[in-house]
Amino acid sequence: MTTSAERRASALSASGGRASSAPLLGRDEEPTVFDLSRPGRRAHSFRTTALPEWEADELVPSEHLRPEPVELAEVSERDLVAHFTRLSHRQYSVDLGAYPLGSCTMKYNPKVCDDVAALAGLARSHPAAPALLVQGWLELLVGLEDALCRITGMAAATLQPAAGAAGELTGLLLMRAWHEAQGQQRRRVIIPDSAHGTNPASVTLGGFEVATVPSDERGCVDLAALRSTLGPDVAGIMLTNPNTLGLFEEDITEIAAAVHQVGGLLYYDGANLNAILGVTRPGDMGFDIVHMNLHKTFATPHGGGGPGAGPVAVSERLVPYLPGPRPVRRPDGQFDWETPPRSIGRVHGWHGNALVLARAYAFILANGGDGLRRVADCAVLNANWLRRRLSATYDVPFDRPSMHEFVASTTSLRRQHGLRAVDVAKRLLEEGFHAPTVYFPLIVDEALMIEPTETESLQTLEALAEAFERIAGEAATAGGLEAAHAAPRTTPVSRVDEARAARQLIPTWDQRPASE
Amino acid sequence: MAGYVPHTDEEIDAMLAFVGVASLDELYGAVPGALRLAGGLDLAPGLSEPDVLAAVSGLAGRNRAAELVCFAGAGAYDHEIPAATRALAGRSEFVTAYTPYQPEVSQGVLQALFEYQTLLCRLSGMEISNASLYDGANACVEAANLAVAATGRQQLWVSQGLHPHWRQTLATFAAGTGHEMVEAPLADGTTRWPADGEPAAVIVQSPNFLGCLEDLHGARHAADAAGALMVVARDPVASGLLRTPGELGADVVVGEGQPFGIPLSYGGPYLGLFTTRQSLVRRLPGRLVGETVDTEGRRAYVTTLRAREQDIRREKASSNVCTNQTLMAVAAAIQLSWLGTAGLRELAVRCARGTRYCREALLAIDGVEPAAPAPVLREFAVRTPVPPTALVERLADEGFLAGVAVDEGFEGTDYQGSLLVAVTERRTRAEIDAFAAAFEKAVR
């Protein structure tokens, strides 16, 4: 156990990425906005319009008019601001500290991108305005598409998908349309056993069946098993490279050749694109379809669970199938919308999450080609430094140089002291860090999937490593495991009863039991 | 170049030494040499932040649409966004958080979503709201998938009054799931349902794309006669004046939440609204927040019924949604609380007043005719002597975004070639009078 003086010293030595020991105010419950509501109180005010003041019953046929207004919360603006500000104090965020969630790429989100998204010329543009009136938007979208194609080595892209999973399904529909155009009904899509859950779910919605291929002892796709699974009914394969273990699929060229050999297509899940920016490109590896998570690689803020953006880039032969309409530069230099000849159709109500796209465009401008390579370099360096450091205390099942993330495990610590991955996660919250991704990928026991990202400093990594080590060390001491099980104690709430939430579902304030 | 990577050269050297490689390049030993990108990315060098802002400001300045007085709608509306909503929804704790996988440090987002779910259920008259989907179009796709799974049927009856982009999005995803779409035509501005068939759902928007109230009792009867679910697409602002779809028998209510605190944003990020009945909760797409307690018995919130979701159910999941639009849901909860009970009612009334005033002013112009029966909220279609696309261009020169041409999805109907005009609470009498005057000149 470290002394409190040592802890204080280590906290002082940590730069930005570690939240102070009491980052979040309030161990008291925050009332809901409905608890704060008082009839007759109000915050709203409207523009003076000088319009005739027709009453509701003069505007709507009486059989359709609701007799009473919908009851919402009635609060003053002061109460409203206090309530949501206090809620924000009960929320961890990247701006507060490090967020080493594997496969989520929770890097710092530059503030200049907030200014970009707030530009009136972008934020106030109506999505149905004719192309003539939104030439700046179209130029931005064309510029972003071009940059994303250069980064991935692809021919063209759609910017419509609103998130990674939407990009996956779009890609699978492109796969389907391509095979149908070849006169083929292909049934199966291959997915490694280390894949994200969105992959198999998207495969089903794309009208295909999942065929799982195992990982080999090196943590990569088992090439022999893959070859034996391939056949004329295989529509394609979905791969994340580097994979969810943070390992580069070294046999990717052979995998691509084998899949193409049977007429299948290769889909690149871009969740881990951050690792290879400027190093190698999915297009060069042989991929036909690539989705990107702009909220990961290109630093658009994650918003507590969205909005994201999941553009999909494709190789030349798939361009005619892209969702439409697409922004294009005409020969006369004007920008316009154009629907590809064999388009699979729209996948979004409008043009995608446009303001998220604008933020990513600004991020790419700010970094440039050289800066993006530095992003990958430092992301990979950070992951390897932390892997090397933690391998002395934790199991690292595939302990060889990783890319941007790695997977550790508490298998030995659990056997020796009873310490589980969830305990480490909950203790880290007390230490002022967000937890890593736990129990994923499914192929690793007691998995802790750790992705520091490039924006955390060496001092933050040291503080994070010390926290991990302290947690492992405490588990070996008398009462240490009990302390881990009791964690977190310094957060706005302690461990949450998830089973009760499912068993006695309370999905709204109106459905709370009368006793409350 | 702007720098977001904190490493000094000395630190990089020390870290490389600790890792045991000689250079940054050596970190990529697993990447085959043949795949290495020679010469780096073919992109311009990085810019400083002021240069980035100047470059994007230049582009933004070329969007004339943003400066026009807005009479365009079609699912995206120019509503007021008060300073309080902007300030609160812009708090970086909400903006830069991840999905609330660790509830102990995510109570802020989780409670805001719980309040959002409550507000959405009240607006729709339903029992369960999820924590948001991408946009209205995608919420409609998820509703169709739910109906198919719940009924074991493959056919969808889709009203032609449903937003044409939503119909197109439904058709795109139906290619994967194999659903058959049957389009129910409009007559006199409302839907005529097929006499027979075995649909999983009847999908109807009310007020519909042309601004007309649909007969939801009729849609409910059509659904009951066919043994189908009723999916209602509803502009949530309409609940300020109209009976809720839940009262009228909807099984699923979807909608576009953009009117609540979300800028026009050239179409995104918006907010997909999805509410349904308690009996369908285990088929709910996306995340659901529930109330529970912590180990000390304090009230706490957590995402629940997680076994529905893709990361657990994988290929058997009924939806693949992971990242959704949480920040937009938080903004909507804030905006709805800013509006309050009286404010939502007043917002809807003000839209309806402006709409009626504007419609009467335009119909007073020679040659301008109604294209559909009287509207109820904030949108109406008119036929004009000048094609609507030309009219929109002419009126842009006068300072107005005049509306949206009705075209795609209405081919061969009476409605094709009309102009859809929207009036929100922000439009003043002076603006509408000036618009009508310019309109009259433009159609002459």
XYZ file of C-alpha atoms in Angstrom, chain B residues 1-417:
417
model
C 0.180 22.738 -37.328
C -2.058 22.674 -34.299
C -0.750 20.196 -31.754
C -2.938 17.870 -29.752
C -0.211 15.327 -29.022
C 1.613 16.213 -25.813
C 4.815 14.202 -26.249
C 8.162 15.983 -26.216
C 11.011 14.548 -28.279
C 12.824 13.533 -25.092
C 9.771 11.691 -23.836
C 9.370 9.869 -27.121
C 12.988 8.723 -26.936
C 12.597 7.563 -23.358
C 9.368 5.735 -24.138
C 10.838 4.033 -27.199
C 13.755 2.867 -25.069
C 11.361 1.496 -22.437
C 9.349 -0.319 -25.083
C 12.561 -1.658 -26.582
C 12.472 -0.314 -30.116
C 14.848 2.105 -31.768
C 12.395 4.309 -33.646
C 8.722 5.113 -34.095
C 8.813 3.239 -37.403
C 9.887 0.111 -35.599
C 6.627 0.131 -33.649
C 4.930 -1.110 -36.800
C 6.969 -4.298 -37.139
C 3.761 -6.290 -37.617
C 2.778 -4.316 -40.715
C 4.260 -6.051 -43.770
C 6.731 -3.851 -45.628
C 4.788 -4.138 -48.862
C 1.785 -2.512 -47.198
C 3.669 0.440 -45.717
C 2.641 3.765 -47.143
C 5.677 5.290 -48.800
C 5.952 9.051 -48.497
C 3.109 9.553 -46.039
C -0.464 10.657 -46.583
C -1.228 12.748 -49.632
C -2.758 15.579 -47.635
C -1.715 19.177 -47.105
C 0.418 19.905 -44.037
C -1.457 20.769 -40.873
C -2.740 24.290 -40.243
C -2.728 26.426 -37.131
C -6.067 26.780 -35.363
C -6.707 30.344 -36.559
C -5.997 29.192 -40.107
C -8.393 26.246 -39.728
C -11.107 28.525 -38.453
C -10.480 30.984 -41.283
C -10.657 28.219 -43.890
C -13.913 26.749 -42.606
C -15.402 30.214 -41.991
C -14.754 30.915 -45.649
C -16.787 27.876 -46.625
C -19.512 28.680 -44.112
C -19.784 32.160 -45.605
C -20.698 30.618 -48.933
C -23.892 29.093 -47.563
C -26.346 31.797 -48.517
C -29.192 29.640 -47.223
C -28.094 30.315 -43.650
C -28.750 34.047 -44.019
C -32.244 33.786 -45.469
C -35.504 34.172 -43.573
C -36.547 30.545 -43.378
C -39.898 29.264 -44.662
C -38.481 25.814 -45.415
C -39.487 22.820 -43.333
C -40.098 19.291 -44.607
C -38.929 17.774 -41.353
C -36.295 20.385 -40.384
C -37.534 23.545 -38.690
C -36.176 26.952 -37.775
C -37.202 27.089 -34.126
C -35.774 29.335 -31.432
C -32.918 27.853 -29.422
C -32.575 29.809 -26.180
C -29.232 30.649 -24.634
C -29.892 28.351 -21.682
C -30.329 25.296 -23.897
C -27.196 26.115 -25.892
C -25.150 26.671 -22.758
C -26.315 23.539 -20.951
C -26.251 21.165 -23.929
C -22.813 22.535 -24.750
C -21.326 21.666 -21.348
C -18.246 19.649 -22.025
C -19.145 17.038 -19.389
C -22.059 16.038 -21.630
C -20.273 16.716 -24.914
C -17.065 14.766 -24.248
C -18.426 11.775 -22.314
C -18.631 8.275 -23.711
C -21.642 5.943 -23.628
C -22.479 5.400 -19.931
C -20.909 1.966 -19.527
C -19.676 2.867 -16.010
C -22.851 4.105 -14.320
C -21.075 5.273 -11.145
C -19.376 8.091 -13.082
C -22.151 8.597 -15.658
C -25.113 9.598 -13.528
C -25.317 12.976 -15.265
C -25.989 11.580 -18.714
C -28.058 8.674 -17.373
C -30.395 10.887 -15.335
C -30.770 13.332 -18.230
C -31.752 10.396 -20.453
C -34.211 9.130 -17.819
C -35.832 12.561 -17.795
C -35.817 12.570 -21.612
C -37.553 9.169 -21.686
C -40.208 10.458 -19.290
C -40.823 13.582 -21.375
C -41.033 11.554 -24.604
C -43.571 9.151 -23.103
C -45.730 12.081 -22.050
C -45.523 13.654 -25.515
C -46.389 10.449 -27.327
C -48.793 8.941 -24.824
C -46.703 5.764 -24.755
C -45.121 3.802 -21.906
C -41.553 3.193 -23.066
C -39.071 5.489 -24.787
C -35.581 4.475 -25.756
C -32.634 6.796 -25.217
C -32.620 7.994 -28.884
C -31.826 6.805 -32.409
C -29.956 8.512 -35.278
C -32.829 10.461 -36.822
C -36.506 10.210 -37.676
C -35.879 8.160 -40.811
C -33.827 5.565 -38.961
C -36.325 5.463 -36.091
C -38.952 4.573 -38.687
C -36.751 1.756 -40.023
C -36.364 0.388 -36.489
C -40.147 0.560 -35.999
C -40.653 -1.449 -39.182
C -38.121 -4.043 -38.008
C -39.835 -4.271 -34.625
C -43.225 -4.789 -36.271
C -41.856 -7.505 -38.538
C -40.254 -9.301 -35.597
C -43.401 -8.969 -33.456
C -45.831 -10.235 -36.107
C -43.698 -12.634 -38.125
C -44.922 -10.896 -41.280
C -42.880 -9.306 -44.047
C -45.140 -6.671 -45.578
C -45.283 -2.967 -44.641
C -48.054 -0.585 -45.592
C -46.458 2.811 -45.885
C -48.468 5.982 -46.319
C -47.383 8.244 -49.152
C -47.780 11.041 -46.626
C -44.690 9.746 -44.823
C -41.651 11.937 -45.479
C -40.261 10.822 -48.881
C -36.717 10.511 -47.465
C -38.038 8.250 -44.731
C -39.797 6.116 -47.335
C -36.558 5.913 -49.312
C -34.601 4.953 -46.195
C -37.156 2.246 -45.384
C -36.755 0.891 -48.918
C -32.951 0.877 -48.678
C -32.911 -1.220 -45.511
C -35.746 -3.450 -46.736
C -33.243 -4.772 -49.299
C -31.395 -6.447 -46.433
C -34.297 -7.614 -44.308
C -36.442 -8.611 -47.286
C -39.505 -6.598 -46.284
C -42.037 -5.841 -48.976
C -43.229 -2.238 -49.029
C -46.729 -1.392 -50.214
C -47.290 2.326 -50.658
C -50.741 3.596 -49.662
C -51.605 6.644 -51.789
C -52.906 10.008 -50.640
C -56.238 11.392 -51.768
C -57.375 14.850 -50.623
C -54.259 14.960 -48.495
C -54.925 11.814 -46.471
C -54.026 8.140 -46.823
C -56.138 5.476 -48.528
C -55.216 2.082 -47.070
C -55.312 -1.153 -49.104
C -58.380 -3.345 -48.632
C -56.517 -6.527 -47.891
C -53.119 -8.017 -47.280
C -51.026 -9.239 -44.368
C -48.964 -6.305 -43.232
C -46.739 -6.290 -40.174
C -47.437 -2.583 -39.770
C -49.319 0.364 -41.155
C -46.978 3.347 -41.073
C -48.583 6.763 -41.100
C -47.325 10.286 -40.465
C -49.693 12.828 -38.886
C -49.607 15.685 -39.576
C -48.250 14.240 -42.798
C -45.540 15.540 -45.115
C -48.008 17.966 -46.709
C -49.087 19.297 -43.321
C -52.482 17.571 -43.256
C -53.965 15.708 -40.302
C -54.396 12.025 -41.000
C -57.332 9.964 -39.793
C -55.555 7.915 -37.123
C -58.795 6.169 -36.178
C -58.994 5.003 -39.781
C -55.373 3.870 -39.692
C -56.061 1.983 -36.448
C -59.054 0.273 -38.068
C -56.963 -0.671 -41.099
C -54.285 -2.073 -38.804
C -56.806 -4.007 -36.701
C -58.581 -5.423 -39.743
C -55.252 -6.655 -41.088
C -53.834 -7.770 -37.728
C -50.986 -5.290 -37.963
C -49.254 -2.850 -35.624
C -49.820 0.860 -36.093
C -46.666 2.940 -36.375
C -47.250 6.687 -36.161
C -44.633 9.201 -37.238
C -45.350 12.371 -35.325
C -43.757 15.776 -35.198
C -43.414 16.104 -31.413
C -44.323 19.816 -31.485
C -47.799 18.727 -32.590
C -48.369 17.280 -29.129
C -48.676 20.868 -27.927
C -52.095 20.951 -29.598
C -53.166 17.481 -30.682
C -54.187 14.318 -28.907
C -51.256 11.960 -28.452
C -50.801 9.014 -30.820
C -50.913 6.777 -27.747
C -54.481 7.920 -27.029
C -55.335 7.043 -30.619
C -54.026 3.501 -30.389
C -50.488 3.655 -31.743
C -48.215 0.688 -31.051
C -45.036 2.562 -31.911
C -44.555 6.325 -32.193
C -41.486 7.632 -33.999
C -40.444 11.143 -34.861
C -37.770 13.679 -35.539
C -36.679 15.530 -32.415
C -34.814 18.349 -34.193
C -37.453 20.972 -33.260
C -36.372 20.716 -29.612
C -33.166 22.648 -29.229
C -31.232 21.302 -32.227
C -30.027 23.728 -34.930
C -30.884 23.106 -38.582
C -27.252 21.921 -38.963
C -27.682 21.086 -42.658
C -29.569 17.950 -41.656
C -27.651 16.469 -38.757
C -26.972 15.531 -36.083
C -30.704 15.283 -35.383
C -32.635 13.069 -33.010
C -34.598 9.885 -33.720
C -37.543 9.544 -31.340
C -38.834 6.058 -30.551
C -41.573 5.179 -28.068
C -43.706 2.090 -27.736
C -45.945 0.033 -25.467
C -44.753 -1.731 -22.347
C -45.657 -5.079 -23.945
C -43.050 -4.510 -26.674
C -40.217 -3.426 -24.383
C -38.129 -6.542 -25.021
C -38.066 -5.712 -28.707
C -37.041 -2.092 -28.104
C -34.111 -1.008 -30.296
C -31.247 0.963 -28.771
C -30.525 1.877 -25.188
C -32.972 2.142 -22.317
C -32.193 3.806 -18.992
C -33.862 2.540 -15.833
C -33.930 3.728 -12.254
C -32.398 1.569 -9.551
C -30.347 1.999 -6.368
C -26.676 1.816 -5.429
C -25.243 -0.328 -2.629
C -26.207 2.347 -0.114
C -29.782 2.484 -1.321
C -29.414 5.820 -3.068
C -31.344 6.466 -6.263
C -29.230 5.674 -9.321
C -29.695 5.173 -13.037
C -28.275 2.554 -15.389
C -28.789 1.275 -18.920
C -31.035 -1.753 -18.600
C -32.584 -4.736 -20.376
C -29.151 -4.888 -21.996
C -29.721 -8.469 -23.180
C -31.607 -7.009 -26.175
C -28.522 -5.262 -27.475
C -25.996 -6.168 -30.134
C -22.948 -6.459 -27.883
C -24.643 -9.268 -25.956
C -27.055 -10.795 -28.448
C -24.773 -10.395 -31.481
C -26.306 -11.890 -34.654
C -29.631 -12.512 -32.886
C -30.055 -8.847 -31.947
C -33.017 -7.125 -33.595
C -31.055 -3.886 -34.004
C -27.375 -3.123 -34.533
C -27.495 0.314 -32.874
C -24.585 1.170 -30.594
C -23.642 4.862 -30.698
C -26.887 6.839 -31.023
C -27.635 10.545 -30.459
C -27.403 10.953 -26.706
C -26.258 14.582 -26.722
C -29.251 15.517 -28.875
C -31.571 13.720 -26.446
C -30.040 15.682 -23.575
C -30.557 18.917 -25.547
C -34.195 17.964 -26.167
C -34.769 17.244 -22.469
C -33.338 20.653 -21.611
C -35.367 22.419 -24.278
C -38.613 20.690 -23.246
C -37.996 21.711 -19.653
C -37.303 25.277 -20.764
C -40.615 25.222 -22.639
C -42.573 23.612 -19.830
C -46.249 22.716 -19.889
C -47.500 26.105 -21.021
C -44.567 26.777 -23.333
C -45.040 23.690 -25.496
C -48.703 24.573 -25.939
C -47.812 28.147 -26.782
C -45.091 27.058 -29.208
C -47.566 24.918 -31.132
C -50.240 27.636 -31.107
C -47.756 30.232 -32.351
C -46.686 27.937 -35.207
C -50.308 27.335 -36.147
C -51.111 31.060 -36.067
C -48.200 31.974 -38.318
C -49.021 29.110 -40.643
C -52.633 30.163 -41.013
C -51.679 33.801 -41.525
C -49.020 32.958 -44.097
C -51.228 30.504 -45.982
C -54.037 33.032 -46.236
C -51.585 35.673 -47.465
C -50.157 33.396 -50.147
C -53.557 32.078 -51.271
C -54.653 35.692 -51.767
C -52.101 35.944 -54.569
C -53.419 35.412 -58.098
C -52.587 31.951 -59.355
C -51.551 30.504 -55.989
C -53.822 27.575 -55.106
C -53.983 25.147 -52.202
C -52.341 21.814 -53.073
C -53.812 20.026 -50.065
C -56.536 20.658 -47.460
C -56.035 23.075 -44.593
C -53.071 22.381 -42.336
C -53.101 22.149 -38.560
C -49.651 23.031 -37.368
C -46.930 24.807 -39.283
C -46.733 23.537 -42.834
C -48.808 23.656 -46.011
C -48.480 22.984 -49.724
C -49.450 25.420 -52.482
C -49.476 25.245 -56.264
C -47.819 28.203 -57.910
C -47.795 29.511 -61.477
C -43.983 29.318 -61.471
C -42.229 25.956 -60.916
C -41.241 25.750 -57.236
C -37.510 25.296 -57.862
C -37.393 28.515 -59.891
C -39.501 30.261 -57.282
C -37.136 29.253 -54.467
C -34.185 30.655 -56.439
C -35.944 33.932 -57.177
C -37.057 34.428 -53.590
C -33.543 33.662 -52.306
C -32.474 36.865 -54.067
C -35.136 38.673 -52.034
C -33.841 37.246 -48.748
C -36.205 34.303 -48.240
C -35.821 30.542 -48.233
C -39.305 30.082 -49.665
C -39.911 26.415 -48.977
C -39.250 22.948 -50.334
C -40.346 21.706 -53.761
C -42.568 18.605 -53.571
C -41.138 16.226 -56.116
C -39.351 12.957 -55.236
C -41.746 10.403 -53.826
C -44.765 12.178 -55.293
C -44.147 11.416 -58.964
C -47.326 11.389 -60.993
C -49.514 12.745 -58.166
C -51.399 16.023 -57.864
C -48.923 17.095 -55.231
C -45.841 16.914 -57.410
C -44.661 20.376 -58.358
